[in-house]
Tab-separated table of C-alpha atoms and ligand atoms in Angstrom:
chain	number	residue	atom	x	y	z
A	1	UNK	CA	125.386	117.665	218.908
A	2	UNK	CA	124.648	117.379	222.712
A	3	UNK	CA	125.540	114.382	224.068
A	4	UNK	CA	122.517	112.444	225.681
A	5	UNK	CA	123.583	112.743	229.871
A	6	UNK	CA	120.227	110.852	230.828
A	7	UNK	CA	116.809	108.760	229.544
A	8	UNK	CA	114.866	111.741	229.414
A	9	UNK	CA	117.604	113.400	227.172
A	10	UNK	CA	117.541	110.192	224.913
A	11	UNK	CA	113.789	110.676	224.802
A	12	UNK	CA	113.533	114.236	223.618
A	13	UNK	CA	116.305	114.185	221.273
A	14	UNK	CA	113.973	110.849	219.834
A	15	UNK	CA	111.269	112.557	219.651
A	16	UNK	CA	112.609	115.989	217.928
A	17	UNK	CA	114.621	112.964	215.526
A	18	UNK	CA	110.505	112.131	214.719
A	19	UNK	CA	109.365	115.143	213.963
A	20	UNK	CA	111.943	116.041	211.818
A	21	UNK	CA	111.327	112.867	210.057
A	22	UNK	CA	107.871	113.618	209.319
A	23	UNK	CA	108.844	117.012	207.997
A	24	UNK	CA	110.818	116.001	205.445
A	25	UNK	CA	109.456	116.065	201.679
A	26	UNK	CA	107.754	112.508	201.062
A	27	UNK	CA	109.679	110.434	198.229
A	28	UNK	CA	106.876	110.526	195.241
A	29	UNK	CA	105.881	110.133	192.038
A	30	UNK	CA	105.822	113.555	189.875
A	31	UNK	CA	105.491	111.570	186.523
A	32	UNK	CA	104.234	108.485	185.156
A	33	UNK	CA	105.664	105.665	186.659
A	34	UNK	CA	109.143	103.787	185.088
A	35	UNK	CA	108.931	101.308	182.324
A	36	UNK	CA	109.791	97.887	183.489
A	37	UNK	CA	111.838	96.934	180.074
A	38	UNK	CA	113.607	98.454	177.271
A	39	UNK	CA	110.531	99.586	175.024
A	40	UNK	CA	107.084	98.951	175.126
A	41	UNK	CA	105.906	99.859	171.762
A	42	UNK	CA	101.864	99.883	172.711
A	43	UNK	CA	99.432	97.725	170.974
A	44	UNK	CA	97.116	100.793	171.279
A	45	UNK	CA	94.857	98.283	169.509
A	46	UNK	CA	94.379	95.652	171.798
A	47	UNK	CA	91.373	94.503	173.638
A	48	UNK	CA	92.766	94.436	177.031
A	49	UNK	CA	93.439	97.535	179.261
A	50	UNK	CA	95.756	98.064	181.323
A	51	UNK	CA	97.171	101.569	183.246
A	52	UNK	CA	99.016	102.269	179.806
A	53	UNK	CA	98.911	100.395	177.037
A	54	UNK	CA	100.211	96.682	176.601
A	55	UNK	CA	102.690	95.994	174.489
A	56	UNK	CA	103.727	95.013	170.938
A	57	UNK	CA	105.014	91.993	170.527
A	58	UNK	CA	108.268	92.418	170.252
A	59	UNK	CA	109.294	90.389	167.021
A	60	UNK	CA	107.157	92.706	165.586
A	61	UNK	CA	108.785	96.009	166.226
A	62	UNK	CA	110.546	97.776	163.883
A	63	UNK	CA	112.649	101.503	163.322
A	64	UNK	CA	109.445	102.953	162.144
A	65	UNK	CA	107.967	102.522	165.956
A	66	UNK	CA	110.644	104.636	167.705
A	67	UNK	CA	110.199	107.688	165.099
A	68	UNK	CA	107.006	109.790	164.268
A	69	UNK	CA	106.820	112.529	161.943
A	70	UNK	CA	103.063	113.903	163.447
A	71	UNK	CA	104.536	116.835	164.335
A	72	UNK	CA	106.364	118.221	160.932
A	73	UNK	CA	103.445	119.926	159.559
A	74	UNK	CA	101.617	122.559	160.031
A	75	UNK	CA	98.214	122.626	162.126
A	76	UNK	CA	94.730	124.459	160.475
A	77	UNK	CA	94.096	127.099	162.699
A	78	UNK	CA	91.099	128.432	160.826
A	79	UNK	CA	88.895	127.400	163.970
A	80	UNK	CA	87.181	130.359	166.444
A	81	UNK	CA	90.038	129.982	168.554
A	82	UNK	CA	92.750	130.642	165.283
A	83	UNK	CA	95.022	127.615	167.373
A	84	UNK	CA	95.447	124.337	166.836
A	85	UNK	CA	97.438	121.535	168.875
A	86	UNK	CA	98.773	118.516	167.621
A	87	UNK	CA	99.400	115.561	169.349
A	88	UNK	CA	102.433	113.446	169.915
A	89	UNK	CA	101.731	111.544	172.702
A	90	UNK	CA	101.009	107.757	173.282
A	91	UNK	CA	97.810	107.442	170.919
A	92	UNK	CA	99.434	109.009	168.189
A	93	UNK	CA	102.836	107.392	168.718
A	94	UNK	CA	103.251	104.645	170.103
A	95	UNK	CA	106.777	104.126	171.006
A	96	UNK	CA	105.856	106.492	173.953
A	97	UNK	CA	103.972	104.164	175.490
A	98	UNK	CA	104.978	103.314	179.493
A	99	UNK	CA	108.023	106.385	179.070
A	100	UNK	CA	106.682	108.939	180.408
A	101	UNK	CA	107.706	111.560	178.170
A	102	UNK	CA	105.205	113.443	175.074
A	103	UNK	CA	105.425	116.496	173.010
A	104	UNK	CA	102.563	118.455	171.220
A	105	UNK	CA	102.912	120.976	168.089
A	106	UNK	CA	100.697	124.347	169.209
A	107	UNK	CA	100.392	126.450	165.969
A	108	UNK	CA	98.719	129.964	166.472
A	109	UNK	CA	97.427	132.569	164.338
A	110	UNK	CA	97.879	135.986	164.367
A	111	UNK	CA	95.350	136.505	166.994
A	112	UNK	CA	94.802	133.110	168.201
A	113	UNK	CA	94.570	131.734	171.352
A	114	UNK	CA	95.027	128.198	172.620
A	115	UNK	CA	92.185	128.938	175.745
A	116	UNK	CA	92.958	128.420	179.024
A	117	UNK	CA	93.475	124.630	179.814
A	118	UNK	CA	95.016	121.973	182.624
A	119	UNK	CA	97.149	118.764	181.759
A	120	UNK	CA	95.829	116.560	185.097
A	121	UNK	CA	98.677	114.100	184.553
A	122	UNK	CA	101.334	116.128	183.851
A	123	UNK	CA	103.766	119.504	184.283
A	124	UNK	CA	105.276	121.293	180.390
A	125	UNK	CA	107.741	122.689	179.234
A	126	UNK	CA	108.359	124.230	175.821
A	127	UNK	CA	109.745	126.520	173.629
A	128	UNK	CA	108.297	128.953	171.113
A	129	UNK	CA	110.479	128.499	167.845
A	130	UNK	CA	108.674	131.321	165.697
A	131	UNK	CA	106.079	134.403	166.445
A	132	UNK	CA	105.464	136.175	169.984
A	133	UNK	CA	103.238	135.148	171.999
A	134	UNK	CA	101.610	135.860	175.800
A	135	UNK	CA	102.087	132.856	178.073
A	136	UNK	CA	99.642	132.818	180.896
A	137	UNK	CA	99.866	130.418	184.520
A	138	UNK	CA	97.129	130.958	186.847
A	139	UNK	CA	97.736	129.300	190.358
A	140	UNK	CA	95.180	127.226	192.773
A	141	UNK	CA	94.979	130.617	194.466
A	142	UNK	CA	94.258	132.756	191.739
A	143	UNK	CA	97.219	134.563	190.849
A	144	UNK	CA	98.363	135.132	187.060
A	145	UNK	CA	102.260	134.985	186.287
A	146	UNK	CA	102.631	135.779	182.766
A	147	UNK	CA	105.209	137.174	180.273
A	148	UNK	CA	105.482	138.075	175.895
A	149	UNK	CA	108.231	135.248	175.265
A	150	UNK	CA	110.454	135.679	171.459
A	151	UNK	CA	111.348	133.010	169.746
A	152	UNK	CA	114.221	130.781	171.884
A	153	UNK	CA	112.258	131.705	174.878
A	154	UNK	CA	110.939	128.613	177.391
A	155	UNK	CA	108.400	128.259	179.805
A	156	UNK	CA	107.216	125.923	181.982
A	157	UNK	CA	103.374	125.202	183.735
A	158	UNK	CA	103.487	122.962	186.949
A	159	UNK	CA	101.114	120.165	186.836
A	160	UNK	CA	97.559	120.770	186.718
A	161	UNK	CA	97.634	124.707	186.372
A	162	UNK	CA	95.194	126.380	184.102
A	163	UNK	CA	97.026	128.190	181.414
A	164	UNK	CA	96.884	129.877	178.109
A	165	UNK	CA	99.031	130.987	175.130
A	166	UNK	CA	97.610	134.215	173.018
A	167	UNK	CA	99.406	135.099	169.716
A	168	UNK	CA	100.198	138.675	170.114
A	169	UNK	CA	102.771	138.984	167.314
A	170	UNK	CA	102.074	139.900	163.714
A	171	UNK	CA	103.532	136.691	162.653
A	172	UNK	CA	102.441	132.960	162.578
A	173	UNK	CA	103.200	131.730	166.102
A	174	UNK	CA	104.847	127.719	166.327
A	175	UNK	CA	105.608	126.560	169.901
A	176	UNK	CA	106.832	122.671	170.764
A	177	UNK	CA	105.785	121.956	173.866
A	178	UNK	CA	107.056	118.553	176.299
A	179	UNK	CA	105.107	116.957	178.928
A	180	UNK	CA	106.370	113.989	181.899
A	181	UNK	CA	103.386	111.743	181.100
A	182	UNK	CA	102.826	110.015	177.967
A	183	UNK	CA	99.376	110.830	177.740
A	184	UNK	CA	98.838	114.071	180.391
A	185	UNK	CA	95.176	114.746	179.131
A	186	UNK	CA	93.723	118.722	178.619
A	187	UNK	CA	90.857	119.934	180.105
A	188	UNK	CA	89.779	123.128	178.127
A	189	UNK	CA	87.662	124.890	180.501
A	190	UNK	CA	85.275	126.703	177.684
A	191	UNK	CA	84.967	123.143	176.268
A	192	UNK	CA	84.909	121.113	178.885
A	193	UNK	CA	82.005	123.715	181.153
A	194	UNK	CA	80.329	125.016	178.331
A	195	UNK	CA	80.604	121.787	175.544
A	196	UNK	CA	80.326	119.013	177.729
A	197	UNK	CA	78.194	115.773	176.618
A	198	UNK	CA	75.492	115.636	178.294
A	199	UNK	CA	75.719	119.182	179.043
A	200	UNK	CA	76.133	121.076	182.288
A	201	UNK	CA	72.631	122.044	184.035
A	202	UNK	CA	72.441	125.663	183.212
A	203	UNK	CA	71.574	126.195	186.551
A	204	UNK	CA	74.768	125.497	187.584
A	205	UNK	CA	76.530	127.742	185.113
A	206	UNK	CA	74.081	130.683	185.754
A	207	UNK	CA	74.678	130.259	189.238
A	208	UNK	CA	78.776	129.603	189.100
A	209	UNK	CA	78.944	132.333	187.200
A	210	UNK	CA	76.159	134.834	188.789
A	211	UNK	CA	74.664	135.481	184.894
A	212	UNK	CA	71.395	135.319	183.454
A	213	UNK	CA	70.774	131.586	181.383
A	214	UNK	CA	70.601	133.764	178.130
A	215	UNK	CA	74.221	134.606	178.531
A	216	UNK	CA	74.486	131.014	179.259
A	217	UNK	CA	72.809	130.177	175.976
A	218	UNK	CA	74.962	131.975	174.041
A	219	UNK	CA	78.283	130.615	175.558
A	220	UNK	CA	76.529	127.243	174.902
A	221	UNK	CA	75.417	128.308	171.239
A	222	UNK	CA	79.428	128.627	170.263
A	223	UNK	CA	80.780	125.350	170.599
A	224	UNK	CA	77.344	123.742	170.244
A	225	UNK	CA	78.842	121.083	167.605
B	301	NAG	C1	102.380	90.665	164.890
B	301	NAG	O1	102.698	90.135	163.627
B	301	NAG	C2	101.901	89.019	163.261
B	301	NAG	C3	102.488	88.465	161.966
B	301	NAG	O2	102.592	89.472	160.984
B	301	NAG	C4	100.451	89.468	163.107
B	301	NAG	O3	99.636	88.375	162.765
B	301	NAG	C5	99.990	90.057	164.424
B	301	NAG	O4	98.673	90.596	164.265
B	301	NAG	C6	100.922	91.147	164.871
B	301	NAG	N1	100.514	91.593	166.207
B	301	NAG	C7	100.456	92.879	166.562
B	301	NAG	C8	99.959	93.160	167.934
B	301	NAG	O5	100.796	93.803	165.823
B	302	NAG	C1	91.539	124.493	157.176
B	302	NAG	O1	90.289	124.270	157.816
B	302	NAG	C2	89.212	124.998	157.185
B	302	NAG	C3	87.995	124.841	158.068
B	302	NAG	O2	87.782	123.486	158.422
B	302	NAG	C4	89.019	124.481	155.791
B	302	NAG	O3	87.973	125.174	155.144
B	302	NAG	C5	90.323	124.668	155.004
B	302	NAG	O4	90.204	124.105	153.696
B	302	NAG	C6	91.497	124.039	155.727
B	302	NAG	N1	92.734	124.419	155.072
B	302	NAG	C7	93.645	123.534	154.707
B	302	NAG	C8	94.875	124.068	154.069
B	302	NAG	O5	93.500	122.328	154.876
């Protein structure tokens, strides 16, 4: 490096110094935020609320908190969309509670499709352990990256993009997907536009999607429950 021969040197090379500062990746958060303590074992019964769930006392903790066995069996997937998920994150167990860490069970049908969805608080990962199925990412600018994954295959969706897994085997398809959030939330976007409580003004629908209300109605009448 140059060796500063003057105060207007010492000035520049500050300022450059500055700018490089500020274009540097910002430290931040990509997850939920670290526990505090050991284990937090969440009173997901308790009448206050907190960012999280507060915790179980802890004389009252035992093995069975740190294990769960939701995820062993198989999901129904008779349902239009021949897909089920099932949950394993904080409401169902627990011991996940403050970690930020989850898994769901997605069973699929020959068929099936678990319909394009977001996780707000969180990016996946998984793994499909049985079946073949079509994993689907579709960015903030509205490109589609997708590929048929065999069992042993992983994928991953960054945080927030709208997604989608189709069963395009001839087999029962069983994937075990991980999240960094202990509860990252879906929104299913023909549930959450079209099943919505109360529901969304079909003006707005006729007029987001440039349709007549009838075909409106009838996207409606499917998940009407
Ligand atoms: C903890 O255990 C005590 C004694 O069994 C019980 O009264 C109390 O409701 C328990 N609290 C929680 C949050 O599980
Ligand atoms: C699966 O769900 C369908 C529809 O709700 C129901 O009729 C059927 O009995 C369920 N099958 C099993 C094995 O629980």
């Amino acid at each position: 490096m140059a060796t500063v021969k003057n105060q207007s040197g010492l000035y520049v090379q500050f300022t450059v110094c500055l700018i490089g500062l500020f274009l540097l990746p910002l430290p931040s958060h990509s997850s939920d935020p670290d526990p505090l303590q050991d284990f937090c074992i969440g009173d997901t019964k308790s009448a206050f609320s907190v960012n999280g769930f507060p915790c179980k006392p802890a004389i009252n903790v035992s093995s069975d908190d740190f294990f769960f066995d939701g995820l062993s069996k198989e999901g129904n997937t008779s349902n239009p969309f021949g897909s089920i998920v099932t949950p394993g994150n904080v409401l169902a167990f627990p011991g996940l509670n403050t970690l930020g860490i989850s898994m769901n069970r997605v069973d699929v049908a020959p068929g099936g499709l678990n319909p394009p969805h977001s996780h707000p608080r969180a990016a996946e990962t998984g793994v499909l352990i049985n079946g073949k199925i079509l994993v689907g990412i579709i960015t903030t600018g509205n490109v589609l990256y997708s590929k048929i994954l065999n069992p042993g295959q992983m994928f991953v969706i960054p945080k927030g993009l709208i997604h989608f897994e189709m069963n395009v085997g001839e087999e029962k398809a069983l994937i075990f997907t991980a999240f960094n959030s202990h509860l990252p939330g879906a929104v299913v976007v023909p549930l959450n536009l079209f099943a919505s409580k109360p529901s969304v003004p079909d003006g707005v629908l006729t007029k987001a999607f440039q349709v007549e209300k009838t075909v409106i109605d009838e996207i409606k009448s499917k998940f009407a429950a």
